[in-house]
Tab-separated table of C-alpha atoms and ligand atoms in Angstrom:
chain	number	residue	atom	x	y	z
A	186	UNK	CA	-5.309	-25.396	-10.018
A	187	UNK	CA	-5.047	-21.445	-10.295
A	188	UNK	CA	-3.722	-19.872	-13.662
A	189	UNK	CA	-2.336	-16.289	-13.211
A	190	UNK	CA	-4.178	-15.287	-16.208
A	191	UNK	CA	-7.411	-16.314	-15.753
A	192	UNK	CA	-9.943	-13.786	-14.801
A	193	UNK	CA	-11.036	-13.954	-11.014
A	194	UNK	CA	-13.723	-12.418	-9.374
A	195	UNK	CA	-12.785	-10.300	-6.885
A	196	UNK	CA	-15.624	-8.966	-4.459
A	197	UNK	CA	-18.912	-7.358	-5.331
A	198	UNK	CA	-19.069	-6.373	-9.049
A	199	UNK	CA	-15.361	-6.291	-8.928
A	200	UNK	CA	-14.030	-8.907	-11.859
A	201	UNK	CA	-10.561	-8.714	-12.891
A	202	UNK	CA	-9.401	-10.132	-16.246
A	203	UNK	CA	-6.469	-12.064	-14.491
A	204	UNK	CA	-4.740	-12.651	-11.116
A	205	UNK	CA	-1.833	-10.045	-11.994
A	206	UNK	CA	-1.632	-7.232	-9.035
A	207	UNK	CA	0.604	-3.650	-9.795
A	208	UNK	CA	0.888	-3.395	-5.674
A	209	UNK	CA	1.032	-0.027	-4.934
A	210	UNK	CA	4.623	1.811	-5.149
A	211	UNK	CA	5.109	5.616	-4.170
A	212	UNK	CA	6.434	7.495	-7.230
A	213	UNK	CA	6.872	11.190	-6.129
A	214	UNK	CA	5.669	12.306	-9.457
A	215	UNK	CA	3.053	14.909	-7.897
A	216	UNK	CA	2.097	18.037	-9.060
A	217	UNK	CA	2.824	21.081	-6.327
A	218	UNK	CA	-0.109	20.769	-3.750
A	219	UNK	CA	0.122	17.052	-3.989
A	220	UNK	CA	-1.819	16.591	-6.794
A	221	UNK	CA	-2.291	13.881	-9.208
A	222	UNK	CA	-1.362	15.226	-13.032
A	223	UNK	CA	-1.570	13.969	-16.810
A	224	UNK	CA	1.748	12.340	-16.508
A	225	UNK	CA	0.912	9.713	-13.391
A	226	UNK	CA	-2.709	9.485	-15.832
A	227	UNK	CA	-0.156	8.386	-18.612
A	228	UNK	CA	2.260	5.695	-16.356
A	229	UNK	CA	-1.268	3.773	-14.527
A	230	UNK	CA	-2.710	3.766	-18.181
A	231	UNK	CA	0.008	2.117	-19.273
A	232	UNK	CA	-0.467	-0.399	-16.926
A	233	UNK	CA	-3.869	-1.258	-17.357
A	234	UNK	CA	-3.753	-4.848	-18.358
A	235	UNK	CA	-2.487	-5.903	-14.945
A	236	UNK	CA	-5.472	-7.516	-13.163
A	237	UNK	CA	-5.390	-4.911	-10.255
A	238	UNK	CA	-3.291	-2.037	-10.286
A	239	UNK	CA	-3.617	-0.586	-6.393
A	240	UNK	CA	-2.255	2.947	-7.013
A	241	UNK	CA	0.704	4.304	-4.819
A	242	UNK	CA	-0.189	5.644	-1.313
A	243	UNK	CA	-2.543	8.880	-0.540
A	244	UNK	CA	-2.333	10.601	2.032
A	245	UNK	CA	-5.675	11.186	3.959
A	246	UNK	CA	-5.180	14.546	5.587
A	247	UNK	CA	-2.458	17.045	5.532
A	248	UNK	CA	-1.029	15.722	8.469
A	249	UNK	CA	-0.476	12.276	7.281
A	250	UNK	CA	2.080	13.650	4.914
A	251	UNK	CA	4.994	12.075	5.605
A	252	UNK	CA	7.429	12.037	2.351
A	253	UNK	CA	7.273	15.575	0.126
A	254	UNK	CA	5.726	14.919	-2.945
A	255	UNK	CA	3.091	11.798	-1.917
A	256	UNK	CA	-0.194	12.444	-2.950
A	257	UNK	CA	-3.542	13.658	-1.181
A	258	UNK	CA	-7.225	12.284	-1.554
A	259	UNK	CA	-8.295	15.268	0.575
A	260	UNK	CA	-9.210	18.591	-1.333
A	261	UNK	CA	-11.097	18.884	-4.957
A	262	UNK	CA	-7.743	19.475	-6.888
A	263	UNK	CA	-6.225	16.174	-5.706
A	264	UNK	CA	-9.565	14.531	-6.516
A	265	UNK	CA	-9.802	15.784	-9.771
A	266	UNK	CA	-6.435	14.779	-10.086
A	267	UNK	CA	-7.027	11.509	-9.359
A	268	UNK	CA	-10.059	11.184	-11.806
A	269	UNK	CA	-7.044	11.910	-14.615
A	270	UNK	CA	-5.396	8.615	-13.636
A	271	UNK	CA	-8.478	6.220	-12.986
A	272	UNK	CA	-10.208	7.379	-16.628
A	273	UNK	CA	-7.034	6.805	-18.001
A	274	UNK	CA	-6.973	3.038	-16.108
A	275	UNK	CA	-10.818	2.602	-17.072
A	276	UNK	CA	-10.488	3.480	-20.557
A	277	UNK	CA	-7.622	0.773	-21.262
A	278	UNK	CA	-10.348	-1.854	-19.593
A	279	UNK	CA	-8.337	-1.861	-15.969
A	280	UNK	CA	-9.306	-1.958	-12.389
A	281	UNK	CA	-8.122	0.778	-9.995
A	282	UNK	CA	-8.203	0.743	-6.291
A	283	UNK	CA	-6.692	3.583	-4.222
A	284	UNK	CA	-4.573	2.896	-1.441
A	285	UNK	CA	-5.251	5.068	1.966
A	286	UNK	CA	-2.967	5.997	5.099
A	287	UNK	CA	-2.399	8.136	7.575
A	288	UNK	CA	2.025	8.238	8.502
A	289	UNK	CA	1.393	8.580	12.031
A	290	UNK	CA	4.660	9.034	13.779
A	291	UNK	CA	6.509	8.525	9.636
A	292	UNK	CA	6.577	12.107	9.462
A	293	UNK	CA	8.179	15.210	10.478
A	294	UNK	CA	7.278	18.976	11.809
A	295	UNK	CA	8.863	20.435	8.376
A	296	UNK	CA	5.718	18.423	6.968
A	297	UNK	CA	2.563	18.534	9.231
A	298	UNK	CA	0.365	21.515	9.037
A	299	UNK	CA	2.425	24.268	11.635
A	300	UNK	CA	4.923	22.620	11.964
A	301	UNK	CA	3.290	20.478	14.805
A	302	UNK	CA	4.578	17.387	15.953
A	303	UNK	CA	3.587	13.921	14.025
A	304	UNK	CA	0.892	12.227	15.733
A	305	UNK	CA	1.614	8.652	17.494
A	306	UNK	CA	-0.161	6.177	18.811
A	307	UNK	CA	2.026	7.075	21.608
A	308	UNK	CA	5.198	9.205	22.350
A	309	UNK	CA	7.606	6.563	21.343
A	310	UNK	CA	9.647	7.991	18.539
A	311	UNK	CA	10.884	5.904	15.710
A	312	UNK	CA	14.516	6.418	16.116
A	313	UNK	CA	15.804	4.493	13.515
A	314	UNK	CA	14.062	5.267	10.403
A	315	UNK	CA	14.048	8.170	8.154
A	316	UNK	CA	11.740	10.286	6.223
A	317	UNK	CA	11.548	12.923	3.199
A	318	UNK	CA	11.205	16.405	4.798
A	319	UNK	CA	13.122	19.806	4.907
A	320	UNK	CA	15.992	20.960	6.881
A	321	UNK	CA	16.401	23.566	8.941
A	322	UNK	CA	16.982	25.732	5.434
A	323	UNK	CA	13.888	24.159	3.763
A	324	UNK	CA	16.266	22.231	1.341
A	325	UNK	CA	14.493	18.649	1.195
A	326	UNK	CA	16.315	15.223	2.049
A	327	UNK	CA	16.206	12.174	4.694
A	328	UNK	CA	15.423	13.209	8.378
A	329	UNK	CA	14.846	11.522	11.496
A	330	UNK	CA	10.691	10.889	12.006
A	331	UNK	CA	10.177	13.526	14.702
A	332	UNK	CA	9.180	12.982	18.270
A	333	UNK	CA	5.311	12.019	17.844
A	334	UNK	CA	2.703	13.083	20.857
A	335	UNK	CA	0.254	10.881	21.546
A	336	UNK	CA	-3.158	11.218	19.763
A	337	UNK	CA	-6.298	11.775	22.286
A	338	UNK	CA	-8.439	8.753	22.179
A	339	UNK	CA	-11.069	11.183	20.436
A	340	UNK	CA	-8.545	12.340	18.394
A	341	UNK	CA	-8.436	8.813	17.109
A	342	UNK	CA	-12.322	7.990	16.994
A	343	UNK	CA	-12.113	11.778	14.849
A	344	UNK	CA	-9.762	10.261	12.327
A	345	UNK	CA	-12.282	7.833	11.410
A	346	UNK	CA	-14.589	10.782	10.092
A	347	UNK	CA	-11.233	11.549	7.945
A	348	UNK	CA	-11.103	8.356	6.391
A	349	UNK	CA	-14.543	8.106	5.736
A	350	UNK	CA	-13.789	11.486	3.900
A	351	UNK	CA	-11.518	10.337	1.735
A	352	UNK	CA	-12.919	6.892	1.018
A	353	UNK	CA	-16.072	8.863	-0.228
A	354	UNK	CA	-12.992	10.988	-2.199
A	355	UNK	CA	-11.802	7.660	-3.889
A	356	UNK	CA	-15.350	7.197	-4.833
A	357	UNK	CA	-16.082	10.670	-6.337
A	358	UNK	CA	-12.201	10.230	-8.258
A	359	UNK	CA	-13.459	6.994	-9.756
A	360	UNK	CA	-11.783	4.545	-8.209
A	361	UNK	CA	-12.993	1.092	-8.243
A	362	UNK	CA	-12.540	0.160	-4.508
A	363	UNK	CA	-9.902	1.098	-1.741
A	364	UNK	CA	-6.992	-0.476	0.234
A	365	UNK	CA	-6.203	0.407	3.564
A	366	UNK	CA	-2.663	0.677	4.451
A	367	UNK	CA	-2.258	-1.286	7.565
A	368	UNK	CA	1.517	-2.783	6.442
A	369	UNK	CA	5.118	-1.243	6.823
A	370	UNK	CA	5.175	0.554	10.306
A	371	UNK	CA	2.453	3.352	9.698
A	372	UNK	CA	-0.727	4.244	11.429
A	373	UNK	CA	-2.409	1.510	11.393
A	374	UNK	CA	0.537	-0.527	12.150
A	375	UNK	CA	1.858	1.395	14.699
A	376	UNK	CA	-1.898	0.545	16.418
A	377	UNK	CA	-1.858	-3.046	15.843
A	378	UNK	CA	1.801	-3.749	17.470
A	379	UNK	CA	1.145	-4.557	20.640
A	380	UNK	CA	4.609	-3.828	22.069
A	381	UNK	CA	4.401	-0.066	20.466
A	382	UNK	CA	0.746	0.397	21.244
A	383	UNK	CA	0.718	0.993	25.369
A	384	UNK	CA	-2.056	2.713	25.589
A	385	UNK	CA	-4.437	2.043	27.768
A	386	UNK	CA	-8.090	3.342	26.764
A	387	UNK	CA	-10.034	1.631	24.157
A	388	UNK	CA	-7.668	1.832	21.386
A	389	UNK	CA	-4.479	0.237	23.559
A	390	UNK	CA	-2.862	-2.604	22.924
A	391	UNK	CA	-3.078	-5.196	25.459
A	392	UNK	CA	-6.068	-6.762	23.789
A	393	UNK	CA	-6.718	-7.394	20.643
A	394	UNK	CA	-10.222	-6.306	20.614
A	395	UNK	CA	-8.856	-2.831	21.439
A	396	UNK	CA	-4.923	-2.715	19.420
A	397	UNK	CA	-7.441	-3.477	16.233
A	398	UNK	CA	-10.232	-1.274	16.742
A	399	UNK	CA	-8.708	1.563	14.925
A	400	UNK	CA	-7.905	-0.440	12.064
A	401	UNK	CA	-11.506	-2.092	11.962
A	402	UNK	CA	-13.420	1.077	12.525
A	403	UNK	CA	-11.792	2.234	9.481
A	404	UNK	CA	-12.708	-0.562	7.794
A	405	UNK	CA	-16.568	-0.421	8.288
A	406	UNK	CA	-15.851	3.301	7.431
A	407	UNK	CA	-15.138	2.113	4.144
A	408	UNK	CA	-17.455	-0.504	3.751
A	409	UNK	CA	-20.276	2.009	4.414
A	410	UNK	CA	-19.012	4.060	1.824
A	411	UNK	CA	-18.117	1.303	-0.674
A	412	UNK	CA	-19.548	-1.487	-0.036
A	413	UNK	CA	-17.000	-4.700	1.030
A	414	UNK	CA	-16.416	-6.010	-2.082
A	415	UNK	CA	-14.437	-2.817	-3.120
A	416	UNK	CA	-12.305	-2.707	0.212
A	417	UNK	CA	-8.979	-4.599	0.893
A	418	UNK	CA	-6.179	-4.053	3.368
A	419	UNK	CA	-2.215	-4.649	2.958
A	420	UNK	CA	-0.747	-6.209	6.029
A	421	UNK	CA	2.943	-6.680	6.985
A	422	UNK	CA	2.707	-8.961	9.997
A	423	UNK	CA	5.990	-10.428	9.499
A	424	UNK	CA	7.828	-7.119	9.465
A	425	UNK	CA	9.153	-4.284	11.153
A	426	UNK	CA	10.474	-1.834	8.881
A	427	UNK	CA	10.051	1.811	10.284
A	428	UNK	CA	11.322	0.546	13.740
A	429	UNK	CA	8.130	-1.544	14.688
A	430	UNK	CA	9.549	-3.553	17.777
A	431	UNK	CA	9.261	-7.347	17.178
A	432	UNK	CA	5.779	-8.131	18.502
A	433	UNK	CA	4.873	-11.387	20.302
A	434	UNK	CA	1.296	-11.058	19.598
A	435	UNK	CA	1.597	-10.458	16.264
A	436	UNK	CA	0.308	-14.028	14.644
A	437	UNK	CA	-2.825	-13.403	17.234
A	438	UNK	CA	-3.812	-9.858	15.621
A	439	UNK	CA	-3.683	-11.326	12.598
A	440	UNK	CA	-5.596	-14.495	12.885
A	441	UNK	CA	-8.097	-11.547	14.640
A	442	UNK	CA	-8.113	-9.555	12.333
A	443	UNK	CA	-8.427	-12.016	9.455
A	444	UNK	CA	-11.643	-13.304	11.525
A	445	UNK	CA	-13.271	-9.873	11.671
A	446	UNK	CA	-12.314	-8.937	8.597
A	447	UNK	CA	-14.052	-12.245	6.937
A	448	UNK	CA	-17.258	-11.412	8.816
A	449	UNK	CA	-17.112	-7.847	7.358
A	450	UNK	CA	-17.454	-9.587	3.625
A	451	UNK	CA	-13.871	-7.941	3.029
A	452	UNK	CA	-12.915	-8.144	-1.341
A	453	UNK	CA	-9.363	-9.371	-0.218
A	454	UNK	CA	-5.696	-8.857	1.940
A	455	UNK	CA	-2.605	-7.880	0.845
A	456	UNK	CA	0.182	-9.546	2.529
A	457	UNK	CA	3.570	-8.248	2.405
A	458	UNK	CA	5.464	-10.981	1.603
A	459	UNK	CA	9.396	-12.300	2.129
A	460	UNK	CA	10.330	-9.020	1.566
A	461	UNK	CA	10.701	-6.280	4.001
A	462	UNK	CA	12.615	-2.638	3.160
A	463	UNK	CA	15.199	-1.810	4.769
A	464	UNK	CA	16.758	2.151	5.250
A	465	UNK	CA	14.328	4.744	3.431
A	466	UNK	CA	12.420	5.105	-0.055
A	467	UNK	CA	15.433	6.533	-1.773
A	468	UNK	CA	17.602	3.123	-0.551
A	469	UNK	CA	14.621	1.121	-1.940
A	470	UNK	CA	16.282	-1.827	-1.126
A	471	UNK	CA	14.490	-4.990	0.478
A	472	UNK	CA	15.706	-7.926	2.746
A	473	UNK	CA	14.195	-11.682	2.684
A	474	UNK	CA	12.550	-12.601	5.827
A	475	UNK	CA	11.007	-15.321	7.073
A	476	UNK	CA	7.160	-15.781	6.546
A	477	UNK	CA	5.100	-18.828	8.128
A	478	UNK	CA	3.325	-20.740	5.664
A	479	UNK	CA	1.427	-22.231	8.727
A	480	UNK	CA	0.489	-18.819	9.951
A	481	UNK	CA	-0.394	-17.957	6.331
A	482	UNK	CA	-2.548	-21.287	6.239
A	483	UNK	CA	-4.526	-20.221	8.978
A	484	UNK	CA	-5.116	-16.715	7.904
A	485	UNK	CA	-6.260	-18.757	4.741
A	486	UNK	CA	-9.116	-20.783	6.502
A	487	UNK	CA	-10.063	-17.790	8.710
A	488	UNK	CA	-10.672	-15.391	5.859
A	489	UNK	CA	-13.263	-16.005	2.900
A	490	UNK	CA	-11.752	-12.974	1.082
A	491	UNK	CA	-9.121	-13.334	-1.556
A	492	UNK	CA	-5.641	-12.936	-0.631
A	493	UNK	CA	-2.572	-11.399	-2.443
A	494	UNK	CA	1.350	-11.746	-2.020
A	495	UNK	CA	3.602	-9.156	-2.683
A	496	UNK	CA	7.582	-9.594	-2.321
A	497	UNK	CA	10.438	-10.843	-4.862
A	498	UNK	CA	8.260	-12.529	-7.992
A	499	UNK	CA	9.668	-11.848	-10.889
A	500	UNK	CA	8.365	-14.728	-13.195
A	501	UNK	CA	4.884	-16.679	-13.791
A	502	UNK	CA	6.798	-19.748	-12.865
A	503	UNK	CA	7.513	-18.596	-9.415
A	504	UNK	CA	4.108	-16.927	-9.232
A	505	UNK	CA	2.234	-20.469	-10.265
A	506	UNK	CA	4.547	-22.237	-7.272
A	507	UNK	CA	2.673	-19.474	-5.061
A	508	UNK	CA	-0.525	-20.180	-6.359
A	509	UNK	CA	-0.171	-23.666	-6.204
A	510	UNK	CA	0.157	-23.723	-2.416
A	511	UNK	CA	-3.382	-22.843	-2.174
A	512	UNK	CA	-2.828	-20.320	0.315
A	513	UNK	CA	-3.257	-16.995	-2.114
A	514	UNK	CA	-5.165	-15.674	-5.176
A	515	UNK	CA	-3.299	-13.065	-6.456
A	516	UNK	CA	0.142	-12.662	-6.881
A	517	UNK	CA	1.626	-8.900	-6.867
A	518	UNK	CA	4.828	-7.714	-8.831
A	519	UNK	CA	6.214	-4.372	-7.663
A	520	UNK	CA	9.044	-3.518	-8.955
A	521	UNK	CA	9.089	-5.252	-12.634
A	522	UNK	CA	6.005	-3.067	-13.128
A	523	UNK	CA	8.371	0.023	-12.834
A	524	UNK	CA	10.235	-0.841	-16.154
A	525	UNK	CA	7.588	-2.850	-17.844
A	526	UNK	CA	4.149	-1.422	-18.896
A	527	UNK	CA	2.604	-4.785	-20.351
A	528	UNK	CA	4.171	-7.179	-17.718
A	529	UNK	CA	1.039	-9.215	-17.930
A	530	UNK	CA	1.849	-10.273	-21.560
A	531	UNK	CA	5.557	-10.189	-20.891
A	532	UNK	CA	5.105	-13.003	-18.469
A	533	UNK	CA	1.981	-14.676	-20.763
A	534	UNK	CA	4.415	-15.004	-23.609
A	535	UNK	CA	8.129	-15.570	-21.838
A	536	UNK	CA	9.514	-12.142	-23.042
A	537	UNK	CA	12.167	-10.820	-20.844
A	538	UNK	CA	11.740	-8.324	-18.541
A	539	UNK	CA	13.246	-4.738	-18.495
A	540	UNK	CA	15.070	-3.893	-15.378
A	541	UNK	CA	14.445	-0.335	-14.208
A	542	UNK	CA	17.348	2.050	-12.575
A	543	UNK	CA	16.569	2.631	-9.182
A	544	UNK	CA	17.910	6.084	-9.031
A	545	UNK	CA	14.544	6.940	-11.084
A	546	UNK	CA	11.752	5.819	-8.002
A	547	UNK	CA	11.977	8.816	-6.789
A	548	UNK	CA	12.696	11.553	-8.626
A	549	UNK	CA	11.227	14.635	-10.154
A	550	UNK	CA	12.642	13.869	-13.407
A	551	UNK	CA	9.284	13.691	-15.170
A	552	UNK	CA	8.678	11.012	-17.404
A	553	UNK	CA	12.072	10.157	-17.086
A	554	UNK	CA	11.889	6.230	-15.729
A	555	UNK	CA	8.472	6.613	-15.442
A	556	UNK	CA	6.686	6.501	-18.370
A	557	UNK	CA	9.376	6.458	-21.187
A	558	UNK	CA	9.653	2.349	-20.620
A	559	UNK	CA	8.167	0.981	-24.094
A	560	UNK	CA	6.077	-2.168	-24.085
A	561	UNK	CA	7.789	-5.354	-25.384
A	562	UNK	CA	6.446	-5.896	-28.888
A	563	UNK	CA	7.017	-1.833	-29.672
A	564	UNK	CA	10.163	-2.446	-28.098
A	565	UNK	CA	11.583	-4.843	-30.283
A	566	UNK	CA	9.528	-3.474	-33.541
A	567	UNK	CA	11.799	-0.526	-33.348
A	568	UNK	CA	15.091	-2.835	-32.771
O	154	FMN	C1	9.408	2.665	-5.601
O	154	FMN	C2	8.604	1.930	-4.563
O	154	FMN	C3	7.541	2.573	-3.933
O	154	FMN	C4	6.745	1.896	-3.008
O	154	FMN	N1	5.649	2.528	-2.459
O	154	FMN	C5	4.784	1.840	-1.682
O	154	FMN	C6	3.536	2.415	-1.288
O	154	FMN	O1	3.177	3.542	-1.648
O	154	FMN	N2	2.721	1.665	-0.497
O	154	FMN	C7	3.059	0.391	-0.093
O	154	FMN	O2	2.290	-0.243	0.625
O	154	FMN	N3	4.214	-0.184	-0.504
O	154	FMN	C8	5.059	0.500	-1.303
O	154	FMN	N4	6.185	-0.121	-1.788
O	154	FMN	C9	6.393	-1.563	-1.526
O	154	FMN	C10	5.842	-2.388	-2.707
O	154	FMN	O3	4.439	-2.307	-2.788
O	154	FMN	C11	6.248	-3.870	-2.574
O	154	FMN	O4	5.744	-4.364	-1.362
O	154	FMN	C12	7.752	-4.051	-2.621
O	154	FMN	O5	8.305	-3.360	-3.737
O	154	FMN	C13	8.158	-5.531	-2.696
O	154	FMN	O6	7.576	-6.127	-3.829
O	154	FMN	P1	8.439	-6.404	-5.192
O	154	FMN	O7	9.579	-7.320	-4.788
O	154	FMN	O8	7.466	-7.060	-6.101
O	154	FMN	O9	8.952	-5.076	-5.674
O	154	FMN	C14	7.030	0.550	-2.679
O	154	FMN	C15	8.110	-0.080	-3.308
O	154	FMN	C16	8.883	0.591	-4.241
O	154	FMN	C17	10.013	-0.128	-4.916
């Protein structure tokens, strides 16, 4: 049987001292350029006993910047940024992974370099879904995503050069592996949905050799630079947040791309799990939907890798029920990381858990609900 605490070996060299994952979680705590500072340093060393912390998204080129204030893995600030957080990580005896996308259509003209248009898999606009961009008077707030053009199908083989730029990035800033985001509507997503996806050259949907090319070319992009112990990717096949149409082929990519991504020697993927968001970051609010444990079997004998949950655990309890099914390895808590620093030994020892305001995910406010959450034992020392 699998214990949450005990250490697990996670892909090449990559050991982690328990099965505890801080999934990644966008903070908007950036310096201006998008730059990783002292304070984000402080909040990710603070949560260095957590197995795997997978820091919150970077953006891989300017024009993948699709809320103000995410941060880049593109240019030598953001880098050295970035080195800030993972010494900080390293030095507390943690593991650090950097998670990678590009927004695709997510974004808006206020945002992308010129004011250009976001770039889509196709021209199919995501009507329904909202991003963090300025107005017409450059005050920032929630937006439509803007009408996307479609990328050229060089345009797309070109990105892969970008990626491979930024995975060698995550190297130089330290980090101990990276994690493709492939979940939650964006990019990679918006490839692998093969009612969005029309296209029709090598990167279109209506196979799955081609809807998961993209994805996969990335992928050995990263395994070059890496090696594949010290990649991962985060999936959301049972979703559709950002207006991803419901896909009938979905539970086919998948299986795929589990397959492929087995043969590759991939460290592990991240499924999103249960939980889907719903409206935009500032809502941050998350609706249960249904996930196939007989889907999730499958993906479980097709892929060698380790695989991680992420959506609504809150205890060990309900994170040993997980692990007992068999089907998963690691078992992710998002949000309770927000409010507590040293959830690992929260949930080791039955402490409660801090609850953490929501109004302070995203916010400029500093260290306010950011860092300023004391571990437990300090915590009640002072009470
Ligand atoms: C404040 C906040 C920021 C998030 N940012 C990201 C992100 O950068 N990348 C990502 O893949 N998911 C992001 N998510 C989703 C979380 O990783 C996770 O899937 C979600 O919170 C559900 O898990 P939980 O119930 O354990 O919180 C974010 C969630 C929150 C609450």
């Amino acid at each position: 049987m699998l214990d949450l605490f005990e250490s697990q070996w996670l892909g090449g060299s990559v050991h982690l001292k328990n099965r505890i994952v801080m999934p990644p979680m966008t903070r908007t705590r950036t310096s201006d350029g998008d730059i990783p500072n002292a304070l984000m340093a402080t909040y990710y060393g603070q949560r260095a006993t957590a197995g795997l912390i997978v820091a919150e998204v970077a953006d891989v080129a300017p024009s993948s910047n699709g809320y103000a204030r995410t941060p880049g893995i593109y240019n030598e600030a953001q880098v050295a940024g970035w080195r800030l957080v993972t010494d900080a990580v390293h030095r507390r005896g943690g593991t650090i992974f950097s998670q990678i996308w590009h927004v695709g259509r997510m974004a808006h003209p206020s945002l992308m370099p010129d004011g250009e248009a976001p770039w889509g898999v196709t021209e199919a606009q995501a009507v329904n879904s909202d991003v963090f961009a300025h107005d017409a008077e450059g005050k920032l707030g929630y937006m439509r995503a803007g009408k996307p053009r479609q990328l050229e199908t060089q345009e797309v083989s070109a990105l892969i050069g970008t990626f491979a730029q930024a995975f060698a990035n995550a190297r130089q800033a330290g980090f101990d592996g990276v994690e493709l985001h492939a979940a939650n509507g964006y990019l990679f997503e918006q490839f692998l949905n093969s009612v969005l996806n029309t296209r029709t050259d090598r990167y279109g949907g209506g196979t799955v050799e081609n809807r998961t090319r993209f994805l996969l070319e990335a992928i050995d992009a990263a395994v070059r630079e890496l090696g594949p112990g010290r990649v991962g990717v985060r999936l959301s096949p049972f979703g559709y947040f950002n207006s991803m149409p419901e896909d009938p082929q979905a539970e086919e990519t998948l299986l795929f791309l589990a397959q492929e991504l087995g043969r590759r020697g991939v460290a592990y993927m991240h499924i999103v799990y249960e939980l889907m968001p719903v409206g935009n970051m500032e809502s941050a609010e998350f609706k249960k939907m249904h996930v196939d444990h007989a889907v999730l079997a499958r993906v479980r004998s097709a892929f060698p890798g380790k695989i991680i949950w992420c959506g609504g655990f809150v205890s060990r309890e309900q994170a040993q029920e997980a692990l007992d099914t068999g089907l998963v390895d690691l078992i992710a808590f998002g949000r309770p990381y927000i409010a507590n620093p040293d959830l690992a030994e929260r949930l080791r020892q039955g402490w409660p858990l801090a609850v953490a305001d929501r109004s302070s995910y995203y916010t400029r406010r500093g260290e306010l609900g950011f860092t300023d959450f004391p571990a437990y034992e300090a915590d009640s020392a002072a009470a």
